[in-house]
Short mmCIF file of C-alpha atoms and ligand atoms in Angstrom, two decimals:
data_model
loop_
_atom_site.label_atom_id
_atom_site.label_comp_id
_atom_site.label_asym_id
_atom_site.label_seq_id
_atom_site.Cartn_x
_atom_site.Cartn_y
_atom_site.Cartn_z
CA UNK A 1 -9.32 25.07 12.44
CA UNK A 2 -9.67 27.40 9.37
CA UNK A 3 -7.21 26.54 7.17
CA UNK A 4 -5.05 23.07 6.42
CA UNK A 5 -2.76 21.93 4.02
CA UNK A 6 -1.78 18.46 2.27
CA UNK A 7 1.32 17.10 0.84
CA UNK A 8 2.57 13.74 -0.52
CA UNK A 9 6.02 12.66 0.44
CA UNK A 10 8.33 9.80 -0.76
CA UNK A 11 7.56 7.22 -2.89
CA UNK A 12 4.30 7.84 -4.78
CA UNK A 13 1.80 5.15 -4.45
CA UNK A 14 -1.68 4.56 -6.34
CA UNK A 15 -4.35 5.81 -4.39
CA UNK A 16 -2.51 8.87 -3.16
CA UNK A 17 -4.91 11.03 -5.28
CA UNK A 18 -7.67 9.34 -3.93
CA UNK A 19 -6.72 10.54 -0.40
CA UNK A 20 -5.94 14.05 -1.69
CA UNK A 21 -9.39 14.10 -3.06
CA UNK A 22 -11.10 12.95 0.23
CA UNK A 23 -9.19 15.45 2.13
CA UNK A 24 -10.10 18.48 0.16
CA UNK A 25 -13.61 17.71 -0.15
CA UNK A 26 -13.96 16.83 3.47
CA UNK A 27 -12.36 19.77 4.57
CA UNK A 28 -14.32 21.83 2.17
CA UNK A 29 -17.41 20.39 3.48
CA UNK A 30 -16.62 21.13 6.93
CA UNK A 31 -16.25 24.80 6.04
CA UNK A 32 -12.34 25.11 5.95
CA UNK A 33 -10.02 26.25 3.34
CA UNK A 34 -7.20 23.55 2.06
CA UNK A 35 -4.08 24.54 0.42
CA UNK A 36 -1.99 22.01 -1.57
CA UNK A 37 1.78 21.85 -1.27
CA UNK A 38 3.60 20.52 -4.11
CA UNK A 39 6.86 18.35 -3.94
CA UNK A 40 6.47 17.29 -0.53
CA UNK A 41 8.76 18.95 2.19
CA UNK A 42 11.08 20.08 -0.56
CA UNK A 43 8.25 22.00 -2.24
CA UNK A 44 7.02 23.30 1.12
CA UNK A 45 10.38 24.77 2.13
CA UNK A 46 10.25 26.69 -1.12
CA UNK A 47 6.90 27.84 -0.79
CA UNK A 48 5.04 25.90 -3.64
CA UNK A 49 1.96 26.44 -2.15
CA UNK A 50 -1.71 26.70 -3.83
CA UNK A 51 -5.15 26.93 -2.84
CA UNK A 52 -7.22 23.90 -3.56
CA UNK A 53 -10.92 23.63 -4.46
CA UNK A 54 -13.73 21.26 -5.19
CA UNK A 55 -12.86 21.15 -8.82
CA UNK A 56 -8.86 20.75 -8.47
CA UNK A 57 -9.36 17.27 -7.04
CA UNK A 58 -12.11 16.41 -9.76
CA UNK A 59 -11.39 13.55 -12.19
CA UNK A 60 -8.27 12.20 -10.03
CA UNK A 61 -9.74 9.43 -8.11
CA UNK A 62 -8.79 6.80 -10.47
CA UNK A 63 -5.34 8.26 -11.21
CA UNK A 64 -1.85 6.98 -9.97
CA UNK A 65 0.91 8.94 -9.18
CA UNK A 66 0.10 12.23 -7.15
CA UNK A 67 -1.16 15.59 -8.71
CA UNK A 68 0.57 17.24 -5.99
CA UNK A 69 4.08 15.62 -7.20
CA UNK A 70 6.32 14.20 -4.38
CA UNK A 71 9.98 14.15 -3.35
CA UNK A 72 12.31 12.89 -1.03
CA UNK A 73 14.48 15.92 0.74
CA UNK A 74 17.64 15.74 2.51
CA UNK A 75 17.56 19.64 3.48
CA UNK A 76 14.30 19.29 5.20
CA UNK A 77 15.87 16.66 7.67
CA UNK A 78 17.60 19.67 9.11
CA UNK A 79 16.51 21.86 11.94
CA UNK A 80 16.90 24.85 9.39
CA UNK A 81 14.96 23.14 6.91
CA UNK A 82 11.99 22.22 9.49
CA UNK A 83 11.95 25.84 10.65
CA UNK A 84 11.99 26.96 7.18
CA UNK A 85 8.93 24.66 6.65
CA UNK A 86 7.47 25.70 9.74
CA UNK A 87 7.68 29.40 8.78
CA UNK A 88 6.31 28.83 5.27
CA UNK A 89 3.01 27.24 6.87
CA UNK A 90 2.63 29.94 9.34
CA UNK A 91 2.91 32.73 6.54
CA UNK A 92 -0.15 31.27 5.10
CA UNK A 93 -2.19 30.81 7.90
CA UNK A 94 -2.04 27.00 7.81
CA UNK A 95 -2.90 25.41 11.21
CA UNK A 96 -2.48 21.94 10.19
CA UNK A 97 -1.00 19.90 7.82
CA UNK A 98 -1.85 16.29 6.14
CA UNK A 99 0.98 14.25 5.02
CA UNK A 100 0.43 11.37 2.88
CA UNK A 101 3.74 9.16 2.66
CA UNK A 102 5.89 6.60 4.72
CA UNK A 103 7.08 6.56 8.02
CA UNK A 104 10.19 8.73 6.91
CA UNK A 105 7.63 11.15 5.89
CA UNK A 106 6.05 10.85 9.31
CA UNK A 107 9.47 11.35 10.86
CA UNK A 108 9.30 14.84 9.45
CA UNK A 109 5.66 15.54 10.24
CA UNK A 110 6.86 14.87 13.92
CA UNK A 111 9.54 17.44 13.55
CA UNK A 112 6.73 19.93 12.52
CA UNK A 113 4.55 18.78 15.19
CA UNK A 114 7.19 19.92 17.71
CA UNK A 115 7.66 23.48 16.18
CA UNK A 116 3.72 24.05 16.93
CA UNK A 117 2.09 22.75 13.50
CA UNK A 118 -0.77 20.32 14.22
CA UNK A 119 0.08 17.41 11.87
CA UNK A 120 -1.62 13.92 10.97
CA UNK A 121 -0.21 11.39 8.48
CA UNK A 122 -1.81 8.74 6.22
CA UNK A 123 0.10 5.65 5.39
CA UNK A 124 0.92 5.50 1.78
CA UNK A 125 3.52 3.68 0.33
CA UNK A 126 3.20 0.40 -2.21
CA UNK A 127 5.82 -1.07 0.63
CA UNK A 128 3.01 -1.92 3.39
CA UNK A 129 5.75 -1.48 5.92
CA UNK A 130 4.35 0.93 8.45
CA UNK A 131 3.46 -0.56 11.96
CA UNK A 132 -0.01 0.09 13.66
CA UNK A 133 -2.04 0.13 10.40
CA UNK A 134 -3.62 -3.07 8.53
CA UNK A 135 -2.53 -1.75 4.99
CA UNK A 136 -0.64 1.27 3.37
CA UNK A 137 -2.56 2.97 0.41
CA UNK A 138 -0.79 1.65 -2.50
CA UNK A 139 0.08 -1.99 -1.74
CA UNK A 140 -3.18 -3.42 -2.98
CA UNK A 141 -2.40 -2.15 -6.34
CA UNK A 142 1.26 -2.91 -6.09
CA UNK A 143 0.37 -6.44 -5.60
CA UNK A 144 -1.84 -7.01 -8.12
CA UNK A 145 0.39 -5.14 -11.08
CA UNK A 146 3.09 -7.78 -9.75
CA UNK A 147 0.76 -10.53 -10.19
CA UNK A 148 -0.27 -9.47 -13.42
CA UNK A 149 3.39 -9.48 -14.72
CA UNK A 150 4.39 -12.89 -12.80
CA UNK A 151 1.27 -14.52 -14.40
CA UNK A 152 2.56 -13.50 -17.96
CA UNK A 153 6.31 -14.48 -17.00
CA UNK A 154 4.65 -17.92 -16.10
CA UNK A 155 3.25 -18.49 -19.26
CA UNK A 156 6.69 -18.14 -21.04
CA UNK A 157 8.46 -19.65 -18.20
CA UNK A 158 6.45 -23.02 -19.02
CA UNK A 159 6.70 -22.64 -22.64
CA UNK A 160 10.70 -22.57 -22.30
CA UNK A 161 10.86 -24.97 -19.13
CA UNK A 162 12.87 -22.07 -17.45
CA UNK A 163 13.70 -20.84 -14.23
CA UNK A 164 12.56 -17.23 -13.62
CA UNK A 165 13.94 -14.78 -10.82
CA UNK A 166 11.43 -12.16 -10.29
CA UNK A 167 12.65 -9.05 -8.15
CA UNK A 168 9.80 -7.05 -6.79
CA UNK A 169 10.08 -3.69 -4.46
CA UNK A 170 10.18 -3.74 -0.81
CA UNK A 171 13.19 -2.07 0.59
CA UNK A 172 12.90 -3.32 4.17
CA UNK A 173 10.03 -5.45 3.94
CA UNK A 174 8.85 -8.70 2.35
CA UNK A 175 5.16 -7.96 2.25
CA UNK A 176 4.83 -7.44 -1.51
CA UNK A 177 7.08 -10.49 -1.97
CA UNK A 178 5.28 -12.89 0.37
CA UNK A 179 1.83 -11.83 -1.06
CA UNK A 180 2.71 -11.93 -4.63
CA UNK A 181 4.70 -15.23 -4.41
CA UNK A 182 1.55 -16.70 -2.41
CA UNK A 183 -0.82 -15.52 -5.33
CA UNK A 184 1.29 -16.12 -8.10
CA UNK A 185 2.24 -19.70 -6.95
CA UNK A 186 6.22 -18.93 -6.67
CA UNK A 187 8.14 -21.68 -5.80
CA UNK A 188 10.44 -19.97 -3.26
CA UNK A 189 9.90 -16.57 -1.76
CA UNK A 190 12.86 -14.51 -0.64
CA UNK A 191 12.14 -11.67 1.91
CA UNK A 192 14.63 -9.52 4.00
CA UNK A 193 12.90 -10.67 7.22
CA UNK A 194 14.00 -14.23 6.97
CA UNK A 195 17.81 -15.67 6.05
CA UNK A 196 18.30 -16.29 2.42
CA UNK A 197 19.09 -19.84 1.81
CA UNK A 198 20.20 -20.51 -1.77
CA UNK A 199 20.48 -24.39 -0.73
CA UNK A 200 16.85 -24.25 0.01
CA UNK A 201 16.12 -22.47 -3.32
CA UNK A 202 18.15 -25.19 -5.08
CA UNK A 203 16.61 -28.18 -3.43
CA UNK A 204 13.25 -26.91 -4.04
CA UNK A 205 14.22 -26.60 -8.04
CA UNK A 206 15.59 -30.13 -7.93
CA UNK A 207 12.73 -31.59 -6.21
CA UNK A 208 10.43 -30.19 -8.85
CA UNK A 209 12.59 -31.28 -11.55
CA UNK A 210 12.79 -34.78 -9.87
CA UNK A 211 8.95 -35.20 -10.61
CA UNK A 212 9.08 -33.52 -14.00
CA UNK A 213 8.43 -29.80 -13.27
CA UNK A 214 10.85 -27.74 -15.59
CA UNK A 215 9.65 -24.31 -14.76
CA UNK A 216 9.98 -22.23 -11.48
CA UNK A 217 9.31 -18.96 -10.40
CA UNK A 218 11.04 -17.42 -7.60
CA UNK A 219 9.97 -14.29 -6.19
CA UNK A 220 12.75 -12.10 -4.63
CA UNK A 221 12.12 -8.97 -2.31
CA UNK A 222 14.43 -6.30 -3.37
CA UNK A 223 15.51 -5.79 0.37
CA UNK A 224 16.49 -9.49 0.63
CA UNK A 225 18.80 -9.97 -2.40
CA UNK A 226 19.26 -8.60 -6.09
CA UNK A 227 17.52 -10.58 -8.72
CA UNK A 228 20.64 -10.50 -11.05
CA UNK A 229 22.62 -11.79 -8.18
CA UNK A 230 20.29 -14.68 -7.42
CA UNK A 231 20.04 -15.47 -11.41
CA UNK A 232 23.86 -15.80 -11.87
CA UNK A 233 24.24 -17.87 -8.68
CA UNK A 234 21.46 -20.25 -10.12
CA UNK A 235 22.96 -20.49 -13.45
CA UNK A 236 26.42 -21.05 -11.97
CA UNK A 237 25.45 -23.88 -9.35
CA UNK A 238 22.33 -25.89 -11.10
CA UNK A 239 21.72 -26.86 -14.61
CA UNK A 240 18.45 -24.77 -14.99
CA UNK A 241 18.02 -22.22 -17.79
CA UNK A 242 17.53 -19.08 -15.59
CA UNK A 243 16.12 -15.85 -16.56
CA UNK A 244 15.88 -12.78 -14.49
CA UNK A 245 13.17 -10.11 -14.40
CA UNK A 246 13.03 -7.00 -12.11
CA UNK A 247 9.66 -5.35 -12.03
CA UNK A 248 10.83 -2.04 -10.55
CA UNK A 249 8.77 1.15 -10.76
CA UNK A 250 5.87 -0.37 -12.77
CA UNK A 251 4.77 -1.44 -9.28
CA UNK A 252 4.54 1.88 -8.22
CA UNK A 253 2.15 3.48 -10.90
CA UNK A 254 -1.45 2.56 -12.65
CA UNK A 255 -4.86 3.37 -11.51
CA UNK A 256 -5.46 2.46 -8.16
CA UNK A 257 -7.72 -0.67 -7.33
CA UNK A 258 -11.00 -0.14 -5.89
CA UNK A 259 -9.56 -1.42 -2.19
CA UNK A 260 -6.80 1.30 -2.17
CA UNK A 261 -9.25 3.92 -3.51
CA UNK A 262 -11.83 3.18 -0.40
CA UNK A 263 -8.88 2.88 1.89
CA UNK A 264 -7.66 6.36 0.62
CA UNK A 265 -10.97 8.01 0.92
CA UNK A 266 -11.67 6.63 4.30
CA UNK A 267 -8.11 8.00 5.70
CA UNK A 268 -8.25 11.09 3.66
CA UNK A 269 -11.27 12.01 5.62
CA UNK A 270 -10.58 10.59 8.83
CA UNK A 271 -7.42 12.84 8.72
CA UNK A 272 -9.52 15.93 8.40
CA UNK A 273 -11.59 14.90 10.95
CA UNK A 274 -8.82 14.41 13.52
CA UNK A 275 -7.48 17.72 12.88
CA UNK A 276 -10.90 19.29 13.43
CA UNK A 277 -10.73 17.30 16.86
CA UNK A 278 -7.50 19.06 17.90
CA UNK A 279 -5.53 16.02 17.42
CA UNK A 280 -1.83 16.13 16.53
CA UNK A 281 1.16 13.83 15.80
CA UNK A 282 -0.75 11.05 14.76
CA UNK A 283 -1.20 8.55 11.79
CA UNK A 284 -4.77 8.08 10.72
CA UNK A 285 -5.00 4.30 9.92
CA UNK A 286 -7.50 1.13 9.84
CA UNK A 287 -6.44 -1.29 12.45
CA UNK A 288 -8.48 -4.58 12.31
CA UNK A 289 -10.69 -2.90 10.09
CA UNK A 290 -11.38 0.11 12.42
CA UNK A 291 -10.34 3.87 11.92
CA UNK A 292 -7.81 4.78 14.37
CA UNK A 293 -5.41 7.25 15.22
CA UNK A 294 -1.93 6.04 16.18
CA UNK A 295 0.74 8.08 17.95
CA UNK A 296 3.63 8.75 15.78
CA UNK A 297 6.06 7.58 18.43
CA UNK A 298 4.17 4.21 18.72
CA UNK A 299 4.36 3.96 14.99
CA UNK A 300 8.22 4.48 15.16
CA UNK A 301 8.63 2.38 18.13
CA UNK A 302 6.72 -0.70 17.18
CA UNK A 303 8.42 -3.55 15.78
CA UNK A 304 6.87 -4.59 12.58
CA UNK A 305 6.91 -8.13 10.83
CA UNK A 306 5.06 -9.39 7.79
CA UNK A 307 2.62 -12.13 8.15
CA UNK A 308 4.76 -14.99 8.27
CA UNK A 309 1.78 -17.37 8.07
CA UNK A 310 1.76 -16.47 4.48
CA UNK A 311 5.37 -17.84 4.02
CA UNK A 312 4.41 -21.05 5.94
CA UNK A 313 1.61 -21.34 3.75
CA UNK A 314 3.20 -20.83 0.47
CA UNK A 315 6.10 -22.94 1.47
CA UNK A 316 3.68 -25.84 2.27
CA UNK A 317 1.54 -25.72 -0.88
CA UNK A 318 4.59 -24.89 -3.37
CA UNK A 319 6.46 -28.08 -2.92
O1 F6P B 1 8.12 4.12 -2.19
C1 F6P B 1 8.85 2.57 -1.64
C2 F6P B 1 10.02 2.10 -2.81
O2 F6P B 1 9.30 2.01 -3.88
C3 F6P B 1 10.50 1.05 -2.23
O3 F6P B 1 9.95 -0.55 -2.26
C4 F6P B 1 11.83 0.90 -3.18
O4 F6P B 1 12.91 0.60 -2.82
C5 F6P B 1 12.06 2.54 -3.26
O5 F6P B 1 10.98 3.09 -2.88
C6 F6P B 1 12.45 3.16 -4.70
O6 F6P B 1 12.61 4.50 -4.40
P1 F6P B 1 13.17 5.55 -5.65
O7 F6P B 1 11.86 5.46 -6.47
O8 F6P B 1 13.38 7.07 -5.01
O9 F6P B 1 14.12 4.89 -6.35
#
């Protein structure tokens, strides 16, 4: 393979730049040319393709976001959009494409694979919601950002004897909520994978108050409930003074953690090697700590659960 390309797609995640850098540097080291595609599949359909060099990825390993920009494209989900994207890739002599993004982005990659383009996906999303891998790029940074915020919220919650509802990201997955709930000592954690019981939440608040604890943190994954609604319900049904904080896109930005940079560097380099070996239609991942190529079909069909043991542990030690 002489020429490959890389793009980022879907929601950005800290560490994507480190992955781009590893792709570009590994490809050049291996004697290949690399093109960068701007704005994901949308940019690909519009021919936003540019050559990348060793210098074009200098000084980015520590930067959040993605220097290639990203987008969510509805047009690319159509057969016409996919055919156009394949045509643009062929017009540049690009034989292999590396896609850094979530499982929606991998579905797009799968479509291009069927059109004869070799593709390898790299899991990059703060949600950590991709089956078949230990971690997605960006998750570690996002939970550290959220923890930093929760620690600060706890300070003021304690000073004012207040109950705080903190909404974190996670459209379909409770991983962020579970991890920051445990690490932040939250009294309750609401995740989309488990039924939400406001009775349980209120019972915990009452139990805490009965032993003199007047402040609490309730972490809510956005996919489980809206923080504002949880806050309103608690205000209306309890005597506690409630405030709500929605952390939002703060969780998507910032310098990637060391773990995310290391994971991104490993996966970026591995993805290039997979293309060189003639692999296609696969996700480059670490599974049980080992670099592994997982078929997109397996990614799409494997059911995924968060680590429920974390939930049980948090329940036990937040009494
Ligand atoms: O990338 C994942 C994610 O951050 C989800 O946690 C969230 O629901 C969604 O993206 C938000 O997307 P957007 O930035 O397009 O509003």
